[in-house]
Short mmCIF file of C-alpha atoms and ligand atoms in Angstrom, two decimals:
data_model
loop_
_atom_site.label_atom_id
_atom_site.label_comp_id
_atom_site.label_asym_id
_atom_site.label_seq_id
_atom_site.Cartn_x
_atom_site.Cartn_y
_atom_site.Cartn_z
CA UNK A 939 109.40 73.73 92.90
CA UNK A 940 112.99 74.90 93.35
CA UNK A 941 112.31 78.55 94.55
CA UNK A 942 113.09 79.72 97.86
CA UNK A 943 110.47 82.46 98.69
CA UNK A 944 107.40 80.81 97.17
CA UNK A 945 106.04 77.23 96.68
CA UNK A 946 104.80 76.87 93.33
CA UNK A 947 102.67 73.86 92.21
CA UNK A 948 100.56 73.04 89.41
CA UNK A 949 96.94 72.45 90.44
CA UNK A 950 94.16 70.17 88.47
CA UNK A 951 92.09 72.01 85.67
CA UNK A 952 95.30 74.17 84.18
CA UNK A 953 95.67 75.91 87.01
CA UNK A 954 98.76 77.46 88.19
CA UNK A 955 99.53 78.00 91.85
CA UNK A 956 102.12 80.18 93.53
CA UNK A 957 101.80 80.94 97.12
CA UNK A 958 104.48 83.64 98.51
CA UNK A 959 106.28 81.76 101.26
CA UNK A 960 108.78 84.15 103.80
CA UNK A 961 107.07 83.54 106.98
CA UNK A 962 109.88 84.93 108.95
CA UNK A 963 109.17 88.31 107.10
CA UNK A 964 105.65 88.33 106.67
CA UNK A 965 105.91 87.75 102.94
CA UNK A 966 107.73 91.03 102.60
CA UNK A 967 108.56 91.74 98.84
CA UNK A 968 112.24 91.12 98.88
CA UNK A 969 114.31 91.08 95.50
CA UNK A 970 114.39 87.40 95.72
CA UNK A 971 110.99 87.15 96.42
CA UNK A 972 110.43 89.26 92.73
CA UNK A 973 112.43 87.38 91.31
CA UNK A 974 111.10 84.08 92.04
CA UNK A 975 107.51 85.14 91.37
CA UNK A 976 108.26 86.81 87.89
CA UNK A 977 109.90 83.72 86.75
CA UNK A 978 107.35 81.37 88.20
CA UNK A 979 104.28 83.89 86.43
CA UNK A 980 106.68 83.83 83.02
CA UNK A 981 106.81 79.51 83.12
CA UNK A 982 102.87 79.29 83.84
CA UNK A 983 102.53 82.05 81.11
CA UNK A 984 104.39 80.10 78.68
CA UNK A 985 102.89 76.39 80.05
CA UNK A 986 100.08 75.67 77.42
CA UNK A 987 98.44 73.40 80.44
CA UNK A 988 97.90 76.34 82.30
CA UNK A 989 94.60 78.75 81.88
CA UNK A 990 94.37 80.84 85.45
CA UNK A 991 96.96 81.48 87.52
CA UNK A 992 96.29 81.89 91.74
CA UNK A 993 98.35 84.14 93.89
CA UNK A 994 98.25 83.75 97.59
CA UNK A 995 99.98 84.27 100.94
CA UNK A 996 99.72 82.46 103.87
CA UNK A 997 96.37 82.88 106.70
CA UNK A 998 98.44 85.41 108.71
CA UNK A 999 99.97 87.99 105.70
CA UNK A 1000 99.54 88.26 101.91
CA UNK A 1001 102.37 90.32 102.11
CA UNK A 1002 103.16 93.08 104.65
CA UNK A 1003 104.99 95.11 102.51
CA UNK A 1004 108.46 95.76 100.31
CA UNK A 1005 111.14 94.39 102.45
CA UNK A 1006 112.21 97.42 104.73
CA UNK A 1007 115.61 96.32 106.02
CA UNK A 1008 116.44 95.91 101.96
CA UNK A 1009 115.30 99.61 101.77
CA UNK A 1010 116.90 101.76 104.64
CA UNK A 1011 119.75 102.40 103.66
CA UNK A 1012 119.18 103.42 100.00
CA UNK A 1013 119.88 106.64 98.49
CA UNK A 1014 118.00 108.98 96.28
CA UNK A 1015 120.59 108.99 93.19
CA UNK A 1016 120.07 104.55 93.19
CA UNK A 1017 116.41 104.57 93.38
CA UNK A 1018 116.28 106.66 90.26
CA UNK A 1019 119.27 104.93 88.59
CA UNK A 1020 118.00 101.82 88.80
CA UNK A 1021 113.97 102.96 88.76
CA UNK A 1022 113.98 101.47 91.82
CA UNK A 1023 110.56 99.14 91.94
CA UNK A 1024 109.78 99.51 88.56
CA UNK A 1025 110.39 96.16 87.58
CA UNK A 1026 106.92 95.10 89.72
CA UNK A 1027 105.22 96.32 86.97
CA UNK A 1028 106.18 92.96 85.19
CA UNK A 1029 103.52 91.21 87.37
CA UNK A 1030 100.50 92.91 85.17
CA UNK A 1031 101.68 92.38 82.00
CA UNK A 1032 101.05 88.22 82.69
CA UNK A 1033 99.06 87.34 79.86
CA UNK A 1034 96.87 84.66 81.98
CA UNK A 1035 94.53 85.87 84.30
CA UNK A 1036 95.68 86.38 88.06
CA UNK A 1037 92.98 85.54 90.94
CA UNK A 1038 94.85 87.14 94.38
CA UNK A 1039 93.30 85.73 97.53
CA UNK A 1040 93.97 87.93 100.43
CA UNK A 1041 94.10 86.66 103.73
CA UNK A 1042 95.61 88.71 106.77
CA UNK A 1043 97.92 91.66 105.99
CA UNK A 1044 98.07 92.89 102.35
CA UNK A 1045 100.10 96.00 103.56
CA UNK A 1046 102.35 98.73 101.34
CA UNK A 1047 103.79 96.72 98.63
CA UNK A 1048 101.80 93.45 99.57
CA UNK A 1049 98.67 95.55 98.78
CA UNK A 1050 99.96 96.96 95.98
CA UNK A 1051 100.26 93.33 94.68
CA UNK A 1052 97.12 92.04 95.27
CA UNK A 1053 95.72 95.08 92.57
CA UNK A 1054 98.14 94.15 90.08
CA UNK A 1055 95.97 91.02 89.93
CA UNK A 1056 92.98 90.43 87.90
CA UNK A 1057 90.40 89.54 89.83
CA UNK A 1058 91.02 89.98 94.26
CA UNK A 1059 89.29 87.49 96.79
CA UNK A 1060 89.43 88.03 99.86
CA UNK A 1061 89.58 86.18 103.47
CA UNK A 1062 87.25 87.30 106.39
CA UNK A 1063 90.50 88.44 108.21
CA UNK A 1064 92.24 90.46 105.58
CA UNK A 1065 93.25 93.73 105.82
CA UNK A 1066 94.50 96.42 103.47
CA UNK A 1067 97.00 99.29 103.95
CA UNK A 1068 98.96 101.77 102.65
CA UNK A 1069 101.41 102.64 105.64
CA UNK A 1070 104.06 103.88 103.72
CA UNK A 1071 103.00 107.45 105.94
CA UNK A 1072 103.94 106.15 109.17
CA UNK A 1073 107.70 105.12 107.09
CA UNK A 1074 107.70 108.48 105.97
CA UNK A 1075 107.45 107.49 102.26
CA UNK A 1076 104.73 107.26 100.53
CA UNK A 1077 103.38 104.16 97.72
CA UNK A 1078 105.83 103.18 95.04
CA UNK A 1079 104.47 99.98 93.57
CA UNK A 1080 101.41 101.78 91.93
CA UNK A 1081 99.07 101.80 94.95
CA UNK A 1082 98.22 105.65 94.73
CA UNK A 1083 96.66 105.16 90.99
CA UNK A 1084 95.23 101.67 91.23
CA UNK A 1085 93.35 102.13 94.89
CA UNK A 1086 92.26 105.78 93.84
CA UNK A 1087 90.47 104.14 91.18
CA UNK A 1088 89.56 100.89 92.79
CA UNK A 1089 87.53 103.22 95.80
CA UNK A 1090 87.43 106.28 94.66
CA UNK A 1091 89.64 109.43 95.82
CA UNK A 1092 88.52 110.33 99.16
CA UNK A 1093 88.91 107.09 101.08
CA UNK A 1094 92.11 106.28 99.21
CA UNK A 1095 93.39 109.51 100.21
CA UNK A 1096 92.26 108.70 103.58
CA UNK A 1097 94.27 105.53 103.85
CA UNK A 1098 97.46 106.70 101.86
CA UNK A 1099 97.14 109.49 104.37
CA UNK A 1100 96.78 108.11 107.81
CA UNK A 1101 97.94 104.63 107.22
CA UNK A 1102 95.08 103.06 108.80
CA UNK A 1103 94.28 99.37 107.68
CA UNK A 1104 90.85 98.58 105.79
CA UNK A 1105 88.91 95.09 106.81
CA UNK A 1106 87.69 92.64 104.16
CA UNK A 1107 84.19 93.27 104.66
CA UNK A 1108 84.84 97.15 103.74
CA UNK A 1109 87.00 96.23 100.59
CA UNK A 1110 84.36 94.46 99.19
CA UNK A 1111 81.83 97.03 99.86
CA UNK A 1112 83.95 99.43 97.75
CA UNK A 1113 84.62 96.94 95.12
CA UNK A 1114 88.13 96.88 96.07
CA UNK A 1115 87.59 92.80 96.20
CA UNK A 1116 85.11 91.03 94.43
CA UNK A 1117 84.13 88.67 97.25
CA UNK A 1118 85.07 87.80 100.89
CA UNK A 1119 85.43 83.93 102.26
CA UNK A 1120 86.47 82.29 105.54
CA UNK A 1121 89.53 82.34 105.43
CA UNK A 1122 90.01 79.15 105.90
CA UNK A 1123 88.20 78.26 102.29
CA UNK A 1124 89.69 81.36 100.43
CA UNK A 1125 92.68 79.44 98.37
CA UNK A 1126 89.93 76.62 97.63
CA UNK A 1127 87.50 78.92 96.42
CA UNK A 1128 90.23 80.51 94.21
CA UNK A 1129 91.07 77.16 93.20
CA UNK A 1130 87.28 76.76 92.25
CA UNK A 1131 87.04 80.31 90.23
CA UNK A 1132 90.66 79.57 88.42
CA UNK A 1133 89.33 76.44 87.13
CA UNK A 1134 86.47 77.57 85.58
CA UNK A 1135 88.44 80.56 83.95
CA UNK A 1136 91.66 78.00 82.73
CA UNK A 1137 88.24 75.68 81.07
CA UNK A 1138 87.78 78.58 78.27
CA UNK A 1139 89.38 79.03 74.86
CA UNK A 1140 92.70 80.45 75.82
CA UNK A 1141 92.86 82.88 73.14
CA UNK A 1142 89.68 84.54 73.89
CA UNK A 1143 89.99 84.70 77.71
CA UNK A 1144 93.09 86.94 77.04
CA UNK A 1145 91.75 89.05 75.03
CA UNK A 1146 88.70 89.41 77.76
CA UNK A 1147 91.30 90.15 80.21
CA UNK A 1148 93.40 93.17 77.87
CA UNK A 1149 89.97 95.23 77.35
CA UNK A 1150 89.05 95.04 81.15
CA UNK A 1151 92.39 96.52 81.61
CA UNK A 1152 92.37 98.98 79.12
CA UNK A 1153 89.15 99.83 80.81
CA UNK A 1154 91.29 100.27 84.21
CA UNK A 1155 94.53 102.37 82.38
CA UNK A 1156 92.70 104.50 78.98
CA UNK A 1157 90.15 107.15 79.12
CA UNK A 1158 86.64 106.14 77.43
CA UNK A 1159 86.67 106.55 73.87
CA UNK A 1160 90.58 105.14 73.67
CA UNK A 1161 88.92 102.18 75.69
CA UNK A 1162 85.66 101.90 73.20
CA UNK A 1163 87.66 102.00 70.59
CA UNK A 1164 90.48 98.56 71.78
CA UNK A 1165 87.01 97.15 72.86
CA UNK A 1166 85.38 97.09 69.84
CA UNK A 1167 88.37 96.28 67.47
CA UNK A 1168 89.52 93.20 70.02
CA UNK A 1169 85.82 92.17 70.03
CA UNK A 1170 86.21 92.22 66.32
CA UNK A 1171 89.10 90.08 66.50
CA UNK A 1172 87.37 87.24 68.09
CA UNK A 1173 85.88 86.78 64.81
CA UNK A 1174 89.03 85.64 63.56
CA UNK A 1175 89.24 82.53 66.12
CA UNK A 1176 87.92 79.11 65.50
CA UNK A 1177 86.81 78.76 69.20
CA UNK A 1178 84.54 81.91 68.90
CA UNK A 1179 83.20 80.12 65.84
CA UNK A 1180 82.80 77.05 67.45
CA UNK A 1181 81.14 78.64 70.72
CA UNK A 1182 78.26 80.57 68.97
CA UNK A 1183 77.81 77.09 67.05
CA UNK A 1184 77.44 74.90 70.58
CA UNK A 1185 75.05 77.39 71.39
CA UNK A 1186 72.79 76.94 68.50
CA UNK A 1187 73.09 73.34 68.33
CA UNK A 1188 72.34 73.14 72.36
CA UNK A 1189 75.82 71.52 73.07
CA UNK A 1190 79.23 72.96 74.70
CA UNK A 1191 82.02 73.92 73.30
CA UNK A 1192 85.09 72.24 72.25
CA UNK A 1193 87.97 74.98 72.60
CA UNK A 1194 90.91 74.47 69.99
CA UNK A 1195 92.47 77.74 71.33
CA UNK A 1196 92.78 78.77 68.09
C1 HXC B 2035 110.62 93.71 106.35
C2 HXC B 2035 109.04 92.93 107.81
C3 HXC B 2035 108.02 93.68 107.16
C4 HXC B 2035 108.40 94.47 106.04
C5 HXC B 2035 107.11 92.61 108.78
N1 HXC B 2035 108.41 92.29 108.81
N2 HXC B 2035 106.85 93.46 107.80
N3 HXC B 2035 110.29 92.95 107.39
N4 HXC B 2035 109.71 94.44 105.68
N5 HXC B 2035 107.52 95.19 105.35
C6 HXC B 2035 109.10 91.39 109.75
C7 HXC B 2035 109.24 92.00 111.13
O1 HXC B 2035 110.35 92.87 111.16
C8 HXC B 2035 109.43 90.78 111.98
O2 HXC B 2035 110.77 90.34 111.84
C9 HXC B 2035 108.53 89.75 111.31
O3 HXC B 2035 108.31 90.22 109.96
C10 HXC B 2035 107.18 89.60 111.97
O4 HXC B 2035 106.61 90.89 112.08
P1 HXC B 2035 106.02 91.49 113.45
O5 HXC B 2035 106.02 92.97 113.29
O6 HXC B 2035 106.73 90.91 114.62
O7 HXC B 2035 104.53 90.90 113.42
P2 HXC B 2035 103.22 91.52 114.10
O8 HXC B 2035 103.55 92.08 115.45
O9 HXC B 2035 102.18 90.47 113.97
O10 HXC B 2035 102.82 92.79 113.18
C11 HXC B 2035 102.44 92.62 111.83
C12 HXC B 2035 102.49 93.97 111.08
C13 HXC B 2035 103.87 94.61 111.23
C14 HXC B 2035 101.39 94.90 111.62
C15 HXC B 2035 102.15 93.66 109.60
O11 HXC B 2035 104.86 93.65 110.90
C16 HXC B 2035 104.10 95.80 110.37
O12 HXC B 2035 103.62 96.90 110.63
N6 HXC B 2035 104.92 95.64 109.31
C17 HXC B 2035 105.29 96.72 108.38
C18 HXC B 2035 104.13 97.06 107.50
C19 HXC B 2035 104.51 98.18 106.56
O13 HXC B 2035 104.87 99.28 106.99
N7 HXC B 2035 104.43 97.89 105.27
C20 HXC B 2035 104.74 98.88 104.26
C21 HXC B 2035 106.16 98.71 103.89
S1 HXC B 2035 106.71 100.00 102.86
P3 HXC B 2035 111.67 89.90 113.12
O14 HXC B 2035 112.99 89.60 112.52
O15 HXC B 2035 111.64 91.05 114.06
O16 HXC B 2035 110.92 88.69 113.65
C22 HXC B 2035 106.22 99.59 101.34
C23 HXC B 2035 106.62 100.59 100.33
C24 HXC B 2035 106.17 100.25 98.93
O17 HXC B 2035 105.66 98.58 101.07
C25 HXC B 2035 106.82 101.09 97.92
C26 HXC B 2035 107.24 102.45 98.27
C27 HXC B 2035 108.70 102.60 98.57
#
């Protein structure tokens, strides 16, 4: 790949790979770094090879943050003008799944990441923060609303208050990831999960994906409601046609994506 804060690569089984790549920084979230990963998200979205997509750092940092040195000298009026951050959001509205796998620091920003994705994995020696405190900010990427729901309010207060780190083991005792790995096997066993997620009809893994995350961003009746009507909607797909027939006639399915 061409980029120059991530290495992007396109892995056996449709999967797409993109592993953030600023040692020197930790992986911190520069503009570049944005840049490169919306534009390597939007070509995997658009690549009709590609079913999953993984998103990892390297064994010491997922990403330890937006890039500080870009930040200090900014002013109120530009962060409003330009909605300063705001553009992050683009990560979530990939259409493909997103597996993050954690390892070491997923701090500030970097942790804010890792819940934009779908489903989190994470190492044995990962550990999630929200220090923003100790900068005397506070989260801007999202990681008040998506941690407060991921763990509930009091320990997410707890962290966005003190700034104090939380260990892999933890995280996945809250739900915050689903599951924790050596570290040294985490981007395999991502590898592993995004394969069998990229070998399902397209079409219906995407809509799978929106009504989980309507789940995550609608109350319950709003959410009910997109459930129901996308579930009705798979009805008017050849591959959901084609899967309940495999099942009756004991054999499995050909996806069309259509
Ligand atoms: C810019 C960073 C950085 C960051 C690390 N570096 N984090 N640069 N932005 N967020 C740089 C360091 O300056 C250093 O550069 C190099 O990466 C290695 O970091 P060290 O500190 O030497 O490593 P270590 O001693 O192992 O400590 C690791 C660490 C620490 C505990 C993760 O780096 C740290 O506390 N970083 C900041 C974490 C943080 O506060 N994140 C939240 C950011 S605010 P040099 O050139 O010295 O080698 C945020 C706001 C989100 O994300 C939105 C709201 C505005």
């Amino acid at each position: 790949s061409t980029y120059e804060n991530i290495l992007t690569e396109k892995k056996e089984g449709g999967v797409g790979f993109i592993q953030l790549n600023r040692p020197k920084a930790l992986n911190a979230l520069c503009d570049g770094l944005y840049k490169d990963l919306h534009s390597a998200l939007q070509s995997f979205d658009a690549d009709p090879e590609i079913g999953a997509i993984v998103i990892t750092g390297s064994e010491k940092a997922f990403a330890a943050g937006a890039d500080i040195k870009e930040m200090k000298d900014k002013e109120y009026p530009q962060t409003y003008l330009i909605d300063m951050l705001s553009w992050w959001e683009n990560v979530g509205k990939t259409r493909k799944p997103i597996i993050g796998a954690v390892n070491g620091y997923a701090l500030g920003g970097g942790c804010e990441l890792a819940m934009m994705c779908d489903i989190l994995i994470a190492g044995k020696n990962a550990k999630f923060g929200q220090p923003e405190i100790n900068l005397g900010t506070i989260p801007g990427m999202g990681g008040s609303q998506r941690l407060t729901r991921a763990i509930g309010k009091s320990r997410a207060m707890e962290m966005i208050l003190t700034g104090e780190m939380m260990d892999a083991e933890e995280a996945a005792s809250r739900g915050l990831v689903s599951r924790v790995h050596p570290t040294e096997s985490l981007v395999d066993e991502a590898l592993k999960m995004a394969r069998k997620i990229a070998a399902q009809s397209r079409p219906i893994t995407i809509m799978a994906k929106d009504v989980v995350n309507q789940a995550f961003e609608t109350g319950l009746q709003d959410g009910l409601k997109f459930e129901r009507r996308v579930f009705h909607s798979t009805f008017a797909t050849n591959d959901r046609r084609e899967g309940m027939a495999a099942f009756a006639e004991k054999r499995k399915a050909n996806w069309t994506q259509n």
